[in-house]
């Protein structure tokens, strides 16, 4: 339920930040100097376990909680257990559409829709150089190690799903690689109507990475 999710979030943030709904406690946990912290304005734009309703008073980066961006990314946004967090959306919510078979009473996506989702996986994989990103941040005294590790793990989890769903010919049944090659029309829909449809709208910035 929404209530239990919020309670879980409070417990998680309280353990990580040492202060539950305390912005001051969260600030105290951040590494100095503050001018080197990543800055965001209104990140989340919602109630958070670490700042409660204080986001409502935010009108600019100076009045918001910008110095908590590093802590926010390394904790809640890197945790797949927190509902609606970035990593939960990526490795739980999106991954479920590639279950073989799908769980009872859950929506079965078409090949082209799965191709569009795989475009997003490929975009996240190709547009982010974790080593360069980490090195640039560390040069400024910023460490996003937990978030970067979670990101790299998510890439490793989701990219193979795109190959598997094609190998399984999009059948809502236990994965069986012997089906591979038996549904060229569906694979074409995945590629052209799904993946490249998303690519077209964005100037073909992503290379099609799958062998099918």
mmCIF file of C-alpha atoms in Angstrom:
data_model
loop_
_atom_site.group_PDB
_atom_site.id
_atom_site.type_symbol
_atom_site.label_atom_id
_atom_site.label_comp_id
_atom_site.label_asym_id
_atom_site.label_seq_id
_atom_site.Cartn_x
_atom_site.Cartn_y
_atom_site.Cartn_z
ATOM 1 C CA UNK A 1 0.000 0.000 0.000
ATOM 2 C CA UNK A 2 0.974 3.662 -0.270
ATOM 3 C CA UNK A 3 1.177 3.938 3.505
ATOM 4 C CA UNK A 4 3.491 0.992 3.904
ATOM 5 C CA UNK A 5 5.708 2.219 1.066
ATOM 6 C CA UNK A 6 6.021 5.584 2.746
ATOM 7 C CA UNK A 7 6.837 3.946 6.062
ATOM 8 C CA UNK A 8 9.505 1.827 4.385
ATOM 9 C CA UNK A 9 10.952 4.947 2.804
ATOM 10 C CA UNK A 10 11.044 6.710 6.164
ATOM 11 C CA UNK A 11 12.826 3.771 7.775
ATOM 12 C CA UNK A 12 15.315 3.576 4.926
ATOM 13 C CA UNK A 13 16.108 7.288 4.941
ATOM 14 C CA UNK A 14 16.271 7.431 8.704
ATOM 15 C CA UNK A 15 18.827 4.638 8.758
ATOM 16 C CA UNK A 16 20.868 6.169 5.970
ATOM 17 C CA UNK A 17 20.738 9.818 7.021
ATOM 18 C CA UNK A 18 20.465 9.360 10.753
ATOM 19 C CA UNK A 19 17.609 11.789 11.129
ATOM 20 C CA UNK A 20 14.348 10.619 9.552
ATOM 21 C CA UNK A 21 12.652 13.836 8.434
ATOM 22 C CA UNK A 22 15.551 16.073 9.498
ATOM 23 C CA UNK A 23 17.079 18.197 6.754
ATOM 24 C CA UNK A 24 19.679 19.550 9.159
ATOM 25 C CA UNK A 25 20.825 16.031 10.049
ATOM 26 C CA UNK A 26 21.083 15.156 6.371
ATOM 27 C CA UNK A 27 23.119 18.311 5.732
ATOM 28 C CA UNK A 28 25.454 17.382 8.552
ATOM 29 C CA UNK A 29 26.174 14.029 6.892
ATOM 30 C CA UNK A 30 27.303 15.576 3.634
ATOM 31 C CA UNK A 31 30.991 15.833 2.855
ATOM 32 C CA UNK A 32 32.534 19.328 2.811
ATOM 33 C CA UNK A 33 33.097 21.637 1.052
ATOM 34 C CA UNK A 34 29.442 22.324 0.171
ATOM 35 C CA UNK A 35 30.282 24.267 -2.980
ATOM 36 C CA UNK A 36 31.524 21.012 -4.540
ATOM 37 C CA UNK A 37 28.259 19.141 -4.101
ATOM 38 C CA UNK A 38 26.063 18.471 -7.092
ATOM 39 C CA UNK A 39 23.242 21.007 -7.174
ATOM 40 C CA UNK A 40 19.651 20.390 -8.164
ATOM 41 C CA UNK A 41 16.552 22.509 -7.806
ATOM 42 C CA UNK A 42 13.437 20.833 -6.534
ATOM 43 C CA UNK A 43 14.628 17.306 -7.237
ATOM 44 C CA UNK A 44 11.658 15.019 -6.785
ATOM 45 C CA UNK A 45 9.202 17.879 -6.149
ATOM 46 C CA UNK A 46 7.409 15.769 -3.593
ATOM 47 C CA UNK A 47 7.405 14.809 0.064
ATOM 48 C CA UNK A 48 10.624 13.025 0.995
ATOM 49 C CA UNK A 49 11.596 11.042 4.031
ATOM 50 C CA UNK A 50 14.563 13.304 4.674
ATOM 51 C CA UNK A 51 12.986 16.763 4.248
ATOM 52 C CA UNK A 52 9.296 16.167 4.784
ATOM 53 C CA UNK A 53 7.228 18.958 3.208
ATOM 54 C CA UNK A 54 10.030 21.524 3.066
ATOM 55 C CA UNK A 55 10.257 21.167 -0.697
ATOM 56 C CA UNK A 56 7.110 23.308 -0.898
ATOM 57 C CA UNK A 57 9.161 26.368 0.054
ATOM 58 C CA UNK A 58 11.720 25.790 -2.696
ATOM 59 C CA UNK A 59 11.749 28.411 -5.443
ATOM 60 C CA UNK A 60 15.396 28.213 -6.480
ATOM 61 C CA UNK A 61 18.515 26.142 -5.976
ATOM 62 C CA UNK A 62 19.594 28.515 -3.188
ATOM 63 C CA UNK A 63 16.387 27.939 -1.201
ATOM 64 C CA UNK A 64 16.042 24.246 -1.931
ATOM 65 C CA UNK A 65 18.040 21.350 -0.506
ATOM 66 C CA UNK A 66 20.654 21.204 -3.283
ATOM 67 C CA UNK A 67 23.507 19.942 -1.144
ATOM 68 C CA UNK A 68 21.589 16.740 -0.519
ATOM 69 C CA UNK A 69 21.673 15.665 -4.157
ATOM 70 C CA UNK A 70 24.645 13.357 -3.673
ATOM 71 C CA UNK A 71 23.060 11.683 -0.663
ATOM 72 C CA UNK A 72 19.749 11.431 -2.506
ATOM 73 C CA UNK A 73 21.281 9.691 -5.527
ATOM 74 C CA UNK A 74 23.483 7.368 -3.506
ATOM 75 C CA UNK A 75 20.671 6.251 -1.204
ATOM 76 C CA UNK A 76 17.038 6.375 -2.279
ATOM 77 C CA UNK A 77 17.518 6.700 -6.042
ATOM 78 C CA UNK A 78 20.001 3.823 -6.108
ATOM 79 C CA UNK A 79 17.702 1.509 -4.154
ATOM 80 C CA UNK A 80 15.382 -0.732 -6.206
ATOM 81 C CA UNK A 81 13.237 -1.409 -3.129
ATOM 82 C CA UNK A 82 11.851 2.124 -2.945
ATOM 83 C CA UNK A 83 8.699 2.636 -4.989
ATOM 84 C CA UNK A 84 9.038 5.202 -7.786
ATOM 85 C CA UNK A 85 12.773 5.653 -7.231
ATOM 86 C CA UNK A 86 14.853 5.771 -10.403
ATOM 87 C CA UNK A 87 16.386 2.356 -9.875
ATOM 88 C CA UNK A 88 13.098 0.741 -8.865
ATOM 89 C CA UNK A 89 11.487 1.999 -12.061
ATOM 90 C CA UNK A 90 14.361 0.660 -14.138
ATOM 91 C CA UNK A 91 15.134 -2.755 -12.662
ATOM 92 C CA UNK A 92 11.755 -3.722 -11.195
ATOM 93 C CA UNK A 93 8.903 -1.959 -12.971
ATOM 94 C CA UNK A 94 10.340 -2.159 -16.501
ATOM 95 C CA UNK A 95 11.950 -5.569 -16.078
ATOM 96 C CA UNK A 96 8.610 -7.185 -15.216
ATOM 97 C CA UNK A 97 7.487 -6.803 -18.846
ATOM 98 C CA UNK A 98 10.159 -9.314 -19.856
ATOM 99 C CA UNK A 99 9.118 -12.049 -17.414
ATOM 100 C CA UNK A 100 8.783 -15.410 -19.140
ATOM 101 C CA UNK A 101 6.054 -16.225 -18.550
ATOM 102 C CA UNK A 102 4.354 -13.063 -17.394
ATOM 103 C CA UNK A 103 2.749 -13.206 -13.979
ATOM 104 C CA UNK A 104 -1.026 -13.866 -13.924
ATOM 105 C CA UNK A 105 -3.279 -10.884 -14.595
ATOM 106 C CA UNK A 106 -0.426 -8.669 -15.798
ATOM 107 C CA UNK A 107 -0.321 -6.895 -19.114
ATOM 108 C CA UNK A 108 1.473 -8.545 -22.034
ATOM 109 C CA UNK A 109 3.290 -6.033 -24.210
ATOM 110 C CA UNK A 110 3.533 -6.222 -27.999
ATOM 111 C CA UNK A 111 6.907 -6.728 -29.722
ATOM 112 C CA UNK A 112 7.070 -3.099 -30.836
ATOM 113 C CA UNK A 113 6.367 -1.822 -27.325
ATOM 114 C CA UNK A 114 9.120 -4.044 -25.946
ATOM 115 C CA UNK A 115 11.381 -2.658 -28.666
ATOM 116 C CA UNK A 116 10.650 0.855 -27.461
ATOM 117 C CA UNK A 117 11.522 -0.126 -23.907
ATOM 118 C CA UNK A 118 14.739 -1.700 -25.140
ATOM 119 C CA UNK A 119 15.586 1.553 -26.883
ATOM 120 C CA UNK A 120 15.495 3.159 -23.444
ATOM 121 C CA UNK A 121 17.734 0.439 -22.003
ATOM 122 C CA UNK A 122 20.194 0.942 -24.869
ATOM 123 C CA UNK A 123 20.095 4.714 -24.461
ATOM 124 C CA UNK A 124 20.946 4.421 -20.770
ATOM 125 C CA UNK A 125 23.748 1.985 -21.590
ATOM 126 C CA UNK A 126 25.306 3.989 -24.419
ATOM 127 C CA UNK A 127 24.976 7.526 -23.107
ATOM 128 C CA UNK A 128 26.583 6.963 -19.721
ATOM 129 C CA UNK A 129 30.311 6.352 -19.263
ATOM 130 C CA UNK A 130 30.468 5.357 -15.621
ATOM 131 C CA UNK A 131 34.270 5.527 -15.400
ATOM 132 C CA UNK A 132 34.523 8.995 -16.908
ATOM 133 C CA UNK A 133 31.588 10.185 -14.817
ATOM 134 C CA UNK A 134 33.052 8.843 -11.575
ATOM 135 C CA UNK A 135 36.499 10.220 -12.300
ATOM 136 C CA UNK A 136 35.138 13.681 -13.067
ATOM 137 C CA UNK A 137 33.157 13.743 -9.827
ATOM 138 C CA UNK A 138 35.966 12.376 -7.712
ATOM 139 C CA UNK A 139 38.245 15.098 -9.037
ATOM 140 C CA UNK A 140 35.847 17.532 -7.353
ATOM 141 C CA UNK A 141 35.557 15.558 -4.147
ATOM 142 C CA UNK A 142 32.190 14.037 -4.998
ATOM 143 C CA UNK A 143 31.540 10.316 -4.707
ATOM 144 C CA UNK A 144 28.482 8.767 -6.337
ATOM 145 C CA UNK A 145 29.835 5.249 -6.040
ATOM 146 C CA UNK A 146 26.613 3.612 -4.867
ATOM 147 C CA UNK A 147 24.540 5.173 -7.626
ATOM 148 C CA UNK A 148 27.092 4.359 -10.336
ATOM 149 C CA UNK A 149 27.359 0.742 -9.161
ATOM 150 C CA UNK A 150 23.572 0.389 -9.221
ATOM 151 C CA UNK A 151 23.468 1.956 -12.684
ATOM 152 C CA UNK A 152 26.079 -0.415 -14.104
ATOM 153 C CA UNK A 153 24.291 -3.391 -12.559
ATOM 154 C CA UNK A 154 21.012 -2.257 -14.118
ATOM 155 C CA UNK A 155 22.599 -2.092 -17.564
ATOM 156 C CA UNK A 156 23.965 -5.602 -17.099
ATOM 157 C CA UNK A 157 20.537 -6.867 -16.071
ATOM 158 C CA UNK A 158 18.338 -5.228 -18.692
ATOM 159 C CA UNK A 159 20.271 -5.369 -21.953
ATOM 160 C CA UNK A 160 20.258 -9.203 -22.108
ATOM 161 C CA UNK A 161 16.484 -9.201 -21.584
ATOM 162 C CA UNK A 162 16.026 -7.698 -25.036
ATOM 163 C CA UNK A 163 17.915 -10.568 -26.654
ATOM 164 C CA UNK A 164 16.046 -13.149 -24.593
ATOM 165 C CA UNK A 165 12.600 -11.839 -25.438
ATOM 166 C CA UNK A 166 13.427 -12.081 -29.146
ATOM 167 C CA UNK A 167 14.973 -15.535 -28.731
ATOM 168 C CA UNK A 168 11.744 -16.605 -27.018
ATOM 169 C CA UNK A 169 9.703 -15.191 -29.917
ATOM 170 C CA UNK A 170 7.695 -13.014 -27.524
ATOM 171 C CA UNK A 171 5.790 -16.094 -26.343
ATOM 172 C CA UNK A 172 4.155 -15.814 -22.938
ATOM 173 C CA UNK A 173 5.791 -19.004 -21.720
ATOM 174 C CA UNK A 174 8.958 -20.215 -20.051
ATOM 175 C CA UNK A 175 12.071 -19.114 -21.929
ATOM 176 C CA UNK A 176 13.072 -21.621 -24.611
ATOM 177 C CA UNK A 177 15.970 -20.631 -26.891
ATOM 178 C CA UNK A 178 14.892 -23.241 -29.427
ATOM 179 C CA UNK A 179 12.236 -20.745 -30.520
ATOM 180 C CA UNK A 180 14.965 -18.441 -31.803
ATOM 181 C CA UNK A 181 14.503 -17.526 -35.465
ATOM 182 C CA UNK A 182 10.888 -18.635 -35.609
ATOM 183 C CA UNK A 183 9.261 -15.198 -35.601
ATOM 184 C CA UNK A 184 11.044 -12.860 -38.038
ATOM 185 C CA UNK A 185 7.990 -10.628 -38.396
ATOM 186 C CA UNK A 186 7.776 -9.994 -34.667
ATOM 187 C CA UNK A 187 11.504 -9.330 -34.444
ATOM 188 C CA UNK A 188 11.146 -6.836 -37.295
ATOM 189 C CA UNK A 189 8.321 -5.112 -35.400
ATOM 190 C CA UNK A 190 10.516 -4.978 -32.302
ATOM 191 C CA UNK A 191 13.351 -3.430 -34.300
ATOM 192 C CA UNK A 192 11.629 -1.103 -36.775
ATOM 193 C CA UNK A 193 8.289 -0.185 -35.202
ATOM 194 C CA UNK A 194 9.681 -0.178 -31.681
ATOM 195 C CA UNK A 195 13.370 0.571 -31.318
ATOM 196 C CA UNK A 196 13.883 2.675 -34.438
ATOM 197 C CA UNK A 197 10.612 4.511 -33.896
ATOM 198 C CA UNK A 198 12.073 5.901 -30.697
ATOM 199 C CA UNK A 199 15.402 6.469 -32.398
ATOM 200 C CA UNK A 200 13.831 8.438 -35.252
ATOM 201 C CA UNK A 201 12.246 10.897 -32.828
ATOM 202 C CA UNK A 202 15.669 11.588 -31.323
ATOM 203 C CA UNK A 203 17.897 11.802 -34.359
ATOM 204 C CA UNK A 204 19.093 8.174 -34.290
ATOM 205 C CA UNK A 205 21.386 8.853 -31.355
ATOM 206 C CA UNK A 206 21.432 5.200 -30.251
ATOM 207 C CA UNK A 207 23.078 2.354 -32.160
ATOM 208 C CA UNK A 208 20.964 -0.782 -32.458
ATOM 209 C CA UNK A 209 23.012 -3.146 -30.265
ATOM 210 C CA UNK A 210 21.176 -6.438 -30.665
ATOM 211 C CA UNK A 211 22.228 -9.285 -32.917
ATOM 212 C CA UNK A 212 18.720 -10.034 -34.167
#
